[in-house]
Tab-separated table of C-alpha atoms and ligand atoms in Angstrom:
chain	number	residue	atom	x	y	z
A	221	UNK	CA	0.000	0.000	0.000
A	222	UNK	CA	1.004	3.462	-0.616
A	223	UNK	CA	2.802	5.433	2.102
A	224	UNK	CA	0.977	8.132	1.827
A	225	UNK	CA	-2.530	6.017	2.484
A	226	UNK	CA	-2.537	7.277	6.877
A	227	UNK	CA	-0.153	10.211	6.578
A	228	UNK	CA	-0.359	11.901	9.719
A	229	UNK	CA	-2.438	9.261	11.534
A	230	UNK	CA	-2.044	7.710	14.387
A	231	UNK	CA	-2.399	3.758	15.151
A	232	UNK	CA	-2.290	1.786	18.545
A	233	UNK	CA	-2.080	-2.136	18.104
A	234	UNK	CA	-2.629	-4.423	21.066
A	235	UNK	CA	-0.367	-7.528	20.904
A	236	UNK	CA	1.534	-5.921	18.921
A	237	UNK	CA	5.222	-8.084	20.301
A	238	UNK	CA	5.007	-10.675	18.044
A	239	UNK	CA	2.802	-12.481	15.182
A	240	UNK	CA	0.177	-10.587	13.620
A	241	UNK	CA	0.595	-7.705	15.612
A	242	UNK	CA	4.223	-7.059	14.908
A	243	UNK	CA	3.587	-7.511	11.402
A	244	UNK	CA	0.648	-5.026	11.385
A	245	UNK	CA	2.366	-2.409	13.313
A	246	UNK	CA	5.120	-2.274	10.768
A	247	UNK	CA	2.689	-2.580	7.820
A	248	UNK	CA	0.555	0.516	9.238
A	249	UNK	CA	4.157	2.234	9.440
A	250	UNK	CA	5.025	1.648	6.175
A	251	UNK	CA	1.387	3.494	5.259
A	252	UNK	CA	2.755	6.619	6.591
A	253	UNK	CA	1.309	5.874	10.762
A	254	UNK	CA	3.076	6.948	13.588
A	255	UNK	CA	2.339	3.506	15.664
A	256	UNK	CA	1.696	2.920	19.413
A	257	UNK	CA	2.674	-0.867	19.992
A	258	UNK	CA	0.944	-2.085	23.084
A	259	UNK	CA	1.589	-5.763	24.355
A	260	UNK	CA	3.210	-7.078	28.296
A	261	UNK	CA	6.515	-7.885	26.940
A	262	UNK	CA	8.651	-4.134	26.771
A	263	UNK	CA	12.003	-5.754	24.989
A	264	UNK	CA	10.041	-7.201	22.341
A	265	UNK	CA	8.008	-3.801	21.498
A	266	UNK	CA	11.572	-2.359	21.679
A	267	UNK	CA	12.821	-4.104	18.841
A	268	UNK	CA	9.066	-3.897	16.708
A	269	UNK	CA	9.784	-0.170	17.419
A	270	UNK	CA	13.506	-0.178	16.163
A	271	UNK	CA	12.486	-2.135	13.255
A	272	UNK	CA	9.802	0.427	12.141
A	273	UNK	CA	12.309	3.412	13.035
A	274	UNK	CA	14.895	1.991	10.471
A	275	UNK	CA	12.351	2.042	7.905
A	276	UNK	CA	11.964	5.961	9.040
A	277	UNK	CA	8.919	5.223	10.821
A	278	UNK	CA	7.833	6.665	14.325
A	279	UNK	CA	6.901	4.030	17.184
A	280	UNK	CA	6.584	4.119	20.364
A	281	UNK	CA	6.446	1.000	22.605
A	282	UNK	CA	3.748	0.749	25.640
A	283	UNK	CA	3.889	-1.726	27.966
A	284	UNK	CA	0.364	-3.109	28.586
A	285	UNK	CA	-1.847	-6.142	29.543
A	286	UNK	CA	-4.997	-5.496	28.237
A	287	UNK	CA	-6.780	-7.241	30.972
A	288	UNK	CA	-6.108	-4.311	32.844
A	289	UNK	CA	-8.529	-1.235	31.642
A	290	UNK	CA	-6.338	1.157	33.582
A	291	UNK	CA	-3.256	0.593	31.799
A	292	UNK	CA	-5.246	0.420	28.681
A	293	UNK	CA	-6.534	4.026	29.426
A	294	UNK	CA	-2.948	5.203	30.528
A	295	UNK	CA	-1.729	4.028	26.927
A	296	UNK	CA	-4.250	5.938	25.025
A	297	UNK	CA	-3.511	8.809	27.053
A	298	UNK	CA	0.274	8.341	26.299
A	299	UNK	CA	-0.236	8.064	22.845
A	300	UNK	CA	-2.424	11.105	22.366
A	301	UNK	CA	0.306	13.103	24.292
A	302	UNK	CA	3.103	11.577	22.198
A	303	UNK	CA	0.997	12.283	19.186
A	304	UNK	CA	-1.877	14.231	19.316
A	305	UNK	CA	-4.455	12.240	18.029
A	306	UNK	CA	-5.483	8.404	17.569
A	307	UNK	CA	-7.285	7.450	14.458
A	308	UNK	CA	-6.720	3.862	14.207
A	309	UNK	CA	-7.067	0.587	16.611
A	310	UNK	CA	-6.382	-2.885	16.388
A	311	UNK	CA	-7.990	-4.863	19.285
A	312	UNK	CA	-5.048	-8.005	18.462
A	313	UNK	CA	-4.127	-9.329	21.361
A	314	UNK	CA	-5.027	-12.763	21.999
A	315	UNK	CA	-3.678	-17.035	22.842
A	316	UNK	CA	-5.214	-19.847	22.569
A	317	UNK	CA	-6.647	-22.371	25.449
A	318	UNK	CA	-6.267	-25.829	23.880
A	319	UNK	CA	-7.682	-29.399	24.740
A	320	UNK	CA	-10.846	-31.422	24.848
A	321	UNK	CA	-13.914	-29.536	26.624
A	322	UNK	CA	-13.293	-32.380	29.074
A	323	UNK	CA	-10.286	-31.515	30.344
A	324	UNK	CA	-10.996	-28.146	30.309
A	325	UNK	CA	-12.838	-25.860	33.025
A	326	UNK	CA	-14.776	-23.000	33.811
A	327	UNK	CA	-11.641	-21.209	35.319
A	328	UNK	CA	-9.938	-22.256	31.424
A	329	UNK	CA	-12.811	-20.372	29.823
A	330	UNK	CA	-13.006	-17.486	32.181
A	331	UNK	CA	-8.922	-16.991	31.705
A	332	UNK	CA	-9.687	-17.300	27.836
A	333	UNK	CA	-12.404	-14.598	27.785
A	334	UNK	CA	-10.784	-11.938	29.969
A	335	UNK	CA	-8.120	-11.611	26.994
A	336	UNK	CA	-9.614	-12.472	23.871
A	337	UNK	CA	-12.910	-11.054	24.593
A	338	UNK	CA	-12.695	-8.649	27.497
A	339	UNK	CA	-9.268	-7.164	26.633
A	340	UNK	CA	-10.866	-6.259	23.125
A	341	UNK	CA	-13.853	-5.191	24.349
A	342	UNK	CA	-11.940	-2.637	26.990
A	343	UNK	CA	-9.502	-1.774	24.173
A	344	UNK	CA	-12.700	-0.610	22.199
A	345	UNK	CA	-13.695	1.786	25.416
A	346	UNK	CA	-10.694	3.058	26.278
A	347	UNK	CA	-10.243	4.511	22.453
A	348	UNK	CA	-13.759	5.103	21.202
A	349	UNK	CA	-13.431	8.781	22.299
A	350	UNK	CA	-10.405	9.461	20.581
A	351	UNK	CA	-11.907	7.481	17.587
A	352	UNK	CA	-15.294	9.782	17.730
A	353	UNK	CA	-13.321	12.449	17.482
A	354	UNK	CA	-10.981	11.799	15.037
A	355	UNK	CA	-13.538	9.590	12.765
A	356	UNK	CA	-11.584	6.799	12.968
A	357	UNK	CA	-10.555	2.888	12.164
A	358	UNK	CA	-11.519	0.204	14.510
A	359	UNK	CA	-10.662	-3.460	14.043
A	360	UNK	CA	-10.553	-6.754	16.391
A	361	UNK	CA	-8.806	-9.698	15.434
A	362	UNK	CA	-10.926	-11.886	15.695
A	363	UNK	CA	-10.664	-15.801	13.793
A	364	UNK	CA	-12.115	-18.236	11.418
A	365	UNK	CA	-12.284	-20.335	14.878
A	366	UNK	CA	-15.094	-17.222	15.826
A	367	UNK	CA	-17.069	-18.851	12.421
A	368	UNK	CA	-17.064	-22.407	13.158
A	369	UNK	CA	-16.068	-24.819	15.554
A	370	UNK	CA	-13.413	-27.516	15.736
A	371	UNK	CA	-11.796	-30.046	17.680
A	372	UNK	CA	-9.631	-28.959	21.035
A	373	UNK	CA	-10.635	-25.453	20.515
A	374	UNK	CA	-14.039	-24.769	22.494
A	375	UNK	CA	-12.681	-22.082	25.227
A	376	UNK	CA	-10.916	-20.235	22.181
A	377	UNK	CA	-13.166	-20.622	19.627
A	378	UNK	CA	-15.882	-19.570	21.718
A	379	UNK	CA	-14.292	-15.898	23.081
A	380	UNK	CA	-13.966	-15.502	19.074
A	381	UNK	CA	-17.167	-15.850	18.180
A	382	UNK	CA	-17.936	-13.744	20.827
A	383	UNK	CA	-15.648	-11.308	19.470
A	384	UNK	CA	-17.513	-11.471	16.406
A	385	UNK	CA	-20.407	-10.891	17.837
A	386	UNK	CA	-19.427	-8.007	18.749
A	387	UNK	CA	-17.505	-6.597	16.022
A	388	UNK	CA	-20.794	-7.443	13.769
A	389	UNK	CA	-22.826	-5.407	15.740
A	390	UNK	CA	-20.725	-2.652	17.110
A	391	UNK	CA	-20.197	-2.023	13.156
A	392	UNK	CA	-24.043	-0.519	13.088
A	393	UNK	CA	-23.725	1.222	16.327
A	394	UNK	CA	-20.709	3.097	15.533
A	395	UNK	CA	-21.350	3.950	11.893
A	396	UNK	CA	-23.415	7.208	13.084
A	397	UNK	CA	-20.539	8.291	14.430
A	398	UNK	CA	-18.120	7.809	11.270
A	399	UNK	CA	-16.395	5.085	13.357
A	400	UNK	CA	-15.739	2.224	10.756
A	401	UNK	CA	-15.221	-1.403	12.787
A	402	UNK	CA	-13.524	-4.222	10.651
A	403	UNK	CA	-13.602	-7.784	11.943
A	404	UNK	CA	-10.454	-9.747	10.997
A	405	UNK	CA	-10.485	-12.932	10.706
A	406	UNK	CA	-6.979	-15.228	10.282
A	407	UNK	CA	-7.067	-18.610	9.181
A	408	UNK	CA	-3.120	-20.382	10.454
A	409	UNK	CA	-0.616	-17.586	10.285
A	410	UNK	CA	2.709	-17.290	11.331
A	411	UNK	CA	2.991	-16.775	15.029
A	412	UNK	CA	4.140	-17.476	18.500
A	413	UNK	CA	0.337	-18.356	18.929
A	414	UNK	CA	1.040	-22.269	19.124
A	415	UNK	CA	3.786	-21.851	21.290
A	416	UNK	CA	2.208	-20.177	24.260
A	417	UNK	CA	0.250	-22.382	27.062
A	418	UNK	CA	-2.782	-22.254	28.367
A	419	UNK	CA	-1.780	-19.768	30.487
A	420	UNK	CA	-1.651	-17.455	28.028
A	421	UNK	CA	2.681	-17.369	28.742
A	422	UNK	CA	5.067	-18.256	26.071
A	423	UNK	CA	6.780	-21.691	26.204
A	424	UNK	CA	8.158	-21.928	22.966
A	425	UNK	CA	6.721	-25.578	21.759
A	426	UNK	CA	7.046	-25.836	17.713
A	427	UNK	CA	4.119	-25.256	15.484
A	428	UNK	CA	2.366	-28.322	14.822
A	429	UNK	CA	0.568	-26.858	11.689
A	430	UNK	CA	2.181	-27.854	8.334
A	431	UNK	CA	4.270	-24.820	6.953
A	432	UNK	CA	2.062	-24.911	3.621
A	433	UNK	CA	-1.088	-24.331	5.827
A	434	UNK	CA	0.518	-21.064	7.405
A	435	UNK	CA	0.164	-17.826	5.717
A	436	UNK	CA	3.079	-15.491	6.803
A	437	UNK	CA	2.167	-12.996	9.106
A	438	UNK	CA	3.557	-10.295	6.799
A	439	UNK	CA	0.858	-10.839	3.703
A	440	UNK	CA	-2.067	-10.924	6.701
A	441	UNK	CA	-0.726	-7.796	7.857
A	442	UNK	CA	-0.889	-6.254	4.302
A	443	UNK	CA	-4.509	-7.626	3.600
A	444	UNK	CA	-5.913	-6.684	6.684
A	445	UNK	CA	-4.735	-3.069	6.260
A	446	UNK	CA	-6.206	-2.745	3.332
A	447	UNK	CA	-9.461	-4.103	4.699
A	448	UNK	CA	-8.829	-1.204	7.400
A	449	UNK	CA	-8.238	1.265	4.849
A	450	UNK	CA	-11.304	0.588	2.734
A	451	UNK	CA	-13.375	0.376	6.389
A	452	UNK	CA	-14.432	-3.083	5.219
A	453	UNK	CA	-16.708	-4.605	7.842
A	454	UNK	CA	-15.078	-8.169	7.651
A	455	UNK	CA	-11.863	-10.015	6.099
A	456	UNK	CA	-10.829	-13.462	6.359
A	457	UNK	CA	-7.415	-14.190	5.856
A	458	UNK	CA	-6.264	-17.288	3.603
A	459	UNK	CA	-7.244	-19.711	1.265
A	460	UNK	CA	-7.924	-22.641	3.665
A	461	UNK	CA	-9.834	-19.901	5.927
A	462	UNK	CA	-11.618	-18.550	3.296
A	463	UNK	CA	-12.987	-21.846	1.929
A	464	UNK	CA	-13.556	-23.241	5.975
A	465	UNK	CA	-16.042	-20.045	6.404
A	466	UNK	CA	-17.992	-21.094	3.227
A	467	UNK	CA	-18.325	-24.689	3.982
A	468	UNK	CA	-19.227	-23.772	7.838
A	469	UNK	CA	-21.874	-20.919	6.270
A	470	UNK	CA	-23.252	-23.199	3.067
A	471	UNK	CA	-22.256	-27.045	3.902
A	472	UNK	CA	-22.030	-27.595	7.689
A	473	UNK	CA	-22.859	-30.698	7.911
A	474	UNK	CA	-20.248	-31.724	5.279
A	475	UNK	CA	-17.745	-29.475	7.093
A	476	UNK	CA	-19.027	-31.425	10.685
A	477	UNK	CA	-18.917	-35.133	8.881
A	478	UNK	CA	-14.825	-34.118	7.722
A	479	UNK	CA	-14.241	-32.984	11.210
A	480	UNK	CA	-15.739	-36.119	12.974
A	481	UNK	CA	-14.239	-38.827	10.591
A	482	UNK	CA	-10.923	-36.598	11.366
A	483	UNK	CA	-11.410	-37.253	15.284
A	484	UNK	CA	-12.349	-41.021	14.943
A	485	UNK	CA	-9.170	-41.558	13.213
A	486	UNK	CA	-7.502	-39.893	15.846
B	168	NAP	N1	-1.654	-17.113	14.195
B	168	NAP	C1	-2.793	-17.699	13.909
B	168	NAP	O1	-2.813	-18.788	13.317
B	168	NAP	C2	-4.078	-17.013	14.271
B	168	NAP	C3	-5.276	-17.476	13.666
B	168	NAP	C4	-6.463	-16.849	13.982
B	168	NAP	C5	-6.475	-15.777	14.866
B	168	NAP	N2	-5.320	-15.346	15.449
B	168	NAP	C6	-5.388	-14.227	16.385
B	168	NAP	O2	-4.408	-13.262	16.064
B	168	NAP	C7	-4.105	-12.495	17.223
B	168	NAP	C8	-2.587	-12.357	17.331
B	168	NAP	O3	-2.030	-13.611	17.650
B	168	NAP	P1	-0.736	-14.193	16.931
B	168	NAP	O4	-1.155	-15.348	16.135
B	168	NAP	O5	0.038	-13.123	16.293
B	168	NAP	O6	0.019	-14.800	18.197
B	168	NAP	P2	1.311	-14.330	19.001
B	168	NAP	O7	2.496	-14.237	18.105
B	168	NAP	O8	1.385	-15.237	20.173
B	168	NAP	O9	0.918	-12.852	19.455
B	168	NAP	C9	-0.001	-12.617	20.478
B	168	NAP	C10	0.226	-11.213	20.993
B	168	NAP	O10	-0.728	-10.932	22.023
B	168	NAP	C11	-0.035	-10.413	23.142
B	168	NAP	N3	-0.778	-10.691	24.359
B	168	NAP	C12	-1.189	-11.883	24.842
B	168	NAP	N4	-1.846	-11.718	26.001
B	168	NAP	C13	-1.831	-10.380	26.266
B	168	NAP	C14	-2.325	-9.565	27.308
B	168	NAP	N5	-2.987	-10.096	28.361
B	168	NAP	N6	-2.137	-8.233	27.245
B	168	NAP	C15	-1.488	-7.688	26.201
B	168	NAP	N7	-0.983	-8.386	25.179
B	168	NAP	C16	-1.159	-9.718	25.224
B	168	NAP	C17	1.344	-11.057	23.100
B	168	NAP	O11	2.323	-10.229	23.702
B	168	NAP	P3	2.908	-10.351	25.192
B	168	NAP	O12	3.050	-11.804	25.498
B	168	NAP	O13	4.194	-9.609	25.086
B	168	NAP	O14	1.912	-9.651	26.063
B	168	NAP	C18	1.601	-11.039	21.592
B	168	NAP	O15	2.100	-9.796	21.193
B	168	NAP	C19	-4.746	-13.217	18.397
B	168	NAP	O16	-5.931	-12.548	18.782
B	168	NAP	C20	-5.066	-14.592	17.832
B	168	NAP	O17	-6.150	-15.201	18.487
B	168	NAP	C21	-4.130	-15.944	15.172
């Protein structure tokens, strides 16, 4: 995209360490944004940060765990100082809780929500005034996991398709006020994503996706900014995603009958 496309804007991305975040923090750089990059590890931001400024970019790290509204709120405030204005949020922070819903529990699911779900939803609050003013870009990533369920994923693909949920309908609340919302959705990308626990830490366990499954985190940075800039209300990211969403939408119970003879065969 060109560089010129958010000239004197201003972006904050959540999760922004590693993964998609990283990647979308530099892309949104690249488009001419100064950048807030928000996430709980500072020496990773650090080097998102130094990466952007030796493209002649303008960063500036913020540590923050988004399960915590008041160091969401001190961020924005940060950022405004630093810069002004905010025009643009990503809502991307996010891990996965894996395993069967039998060896999960409540605690699992609450733990999952207060990131994926919560921490968007308070990410939304704590910027929608700057974004009201400024007429602004909101997006959460959200998954295909938020369109249809699979195996080992309930706790995580349920906060997703409550993040959808919300996107979806926070689109129509906020268009009155000029406030586009854009739900992402990212089929496998590359990320630390598979190599964090349950407890949302990293642990650094190799990606058990085949590579040819995993679109690089770069491209899904560059198609969801796009989406961002065109205020699209939804983008799903990858082939496989793309063609999951339409069987889950048009064929479920083709999609389900896959997925079951895929768990009897272990
Ligand atoms: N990669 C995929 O295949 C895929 C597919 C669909 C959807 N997604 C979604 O994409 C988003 C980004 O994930 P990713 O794949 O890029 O994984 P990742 O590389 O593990 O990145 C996750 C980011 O979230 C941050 N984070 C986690 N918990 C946080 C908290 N409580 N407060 C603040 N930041 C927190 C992490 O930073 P710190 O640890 O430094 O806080 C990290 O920057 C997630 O919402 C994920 O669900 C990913």
């Amino acid at each position: 995209m060109s560089r010129t496309f958010f000239a004197r804007q201003t972006a904050l991305v959540t999760g922004a360490s590693s993964g998609i975040g990283a990647a979308l923090a530099v892309e949104l750089a690249r488009c001419g944004a100064r950048v807030a990059v928000l996430a709980r590890r500072l020496d990773r931001l650090e080097s998102v940060c130094a990466t952007i400024r030796a493209e002649g970019g303008e960063a500036i790290p913020l540590a923050c765990d988004v399960r915590d509204r008041a160091a969401l709120d001190a961020a924005v405030k940060e950022t405004v100082a630093q810069f002004g204005h905010l025009d643009i949020a990503i809502a991307n922070a996010g891990f996965g809780v894996a395993g069967p819903v039998d060896e999960l529990s409540t605690g699992d699911f609450r733990r999952q929500f207060e990131t994926n779900f919560f921490g968007a939803v308070d990410t939304f609050y704590a910027v929608w005034p700057q974004l009201k003013e400024s007429h602004g870009r909101f997006a959460a990533v959200a998954s295909v996991s938020g369109r249809m369920g699979s195996p080992a994923t309930s706790a995580y693909s349920a906060s997703k398709f409550a993040l959808v949920g919300f996107a979806e309908s926070a689109y129509y609340d906020c268009l009155a006020h000029g406030v586009s919302v854009t739900c992402i959705n990212p089929g496998f990308t590359e990320s630390e994503i598979r190599s964090v626990n349950n407890a949302g830490d990293y642990v650094g366990t190799p990606d058990p996706v085949p590579g040819f499954l995993v679109m690089s985190a770069e491209k899904a940075a560059r198609q969801s900014v796009r989406a961002l800039y065109r205020r699209r209300p939804e983008i799903v990211l990858s082939q496989h995603g793309k063609w999951l969403v339409r069987l889950a939408r048009h064929t479920p119970r083709l999609l389900r009958a896959v997925l079951s003879l895929g768990v009897r065969r272990g």
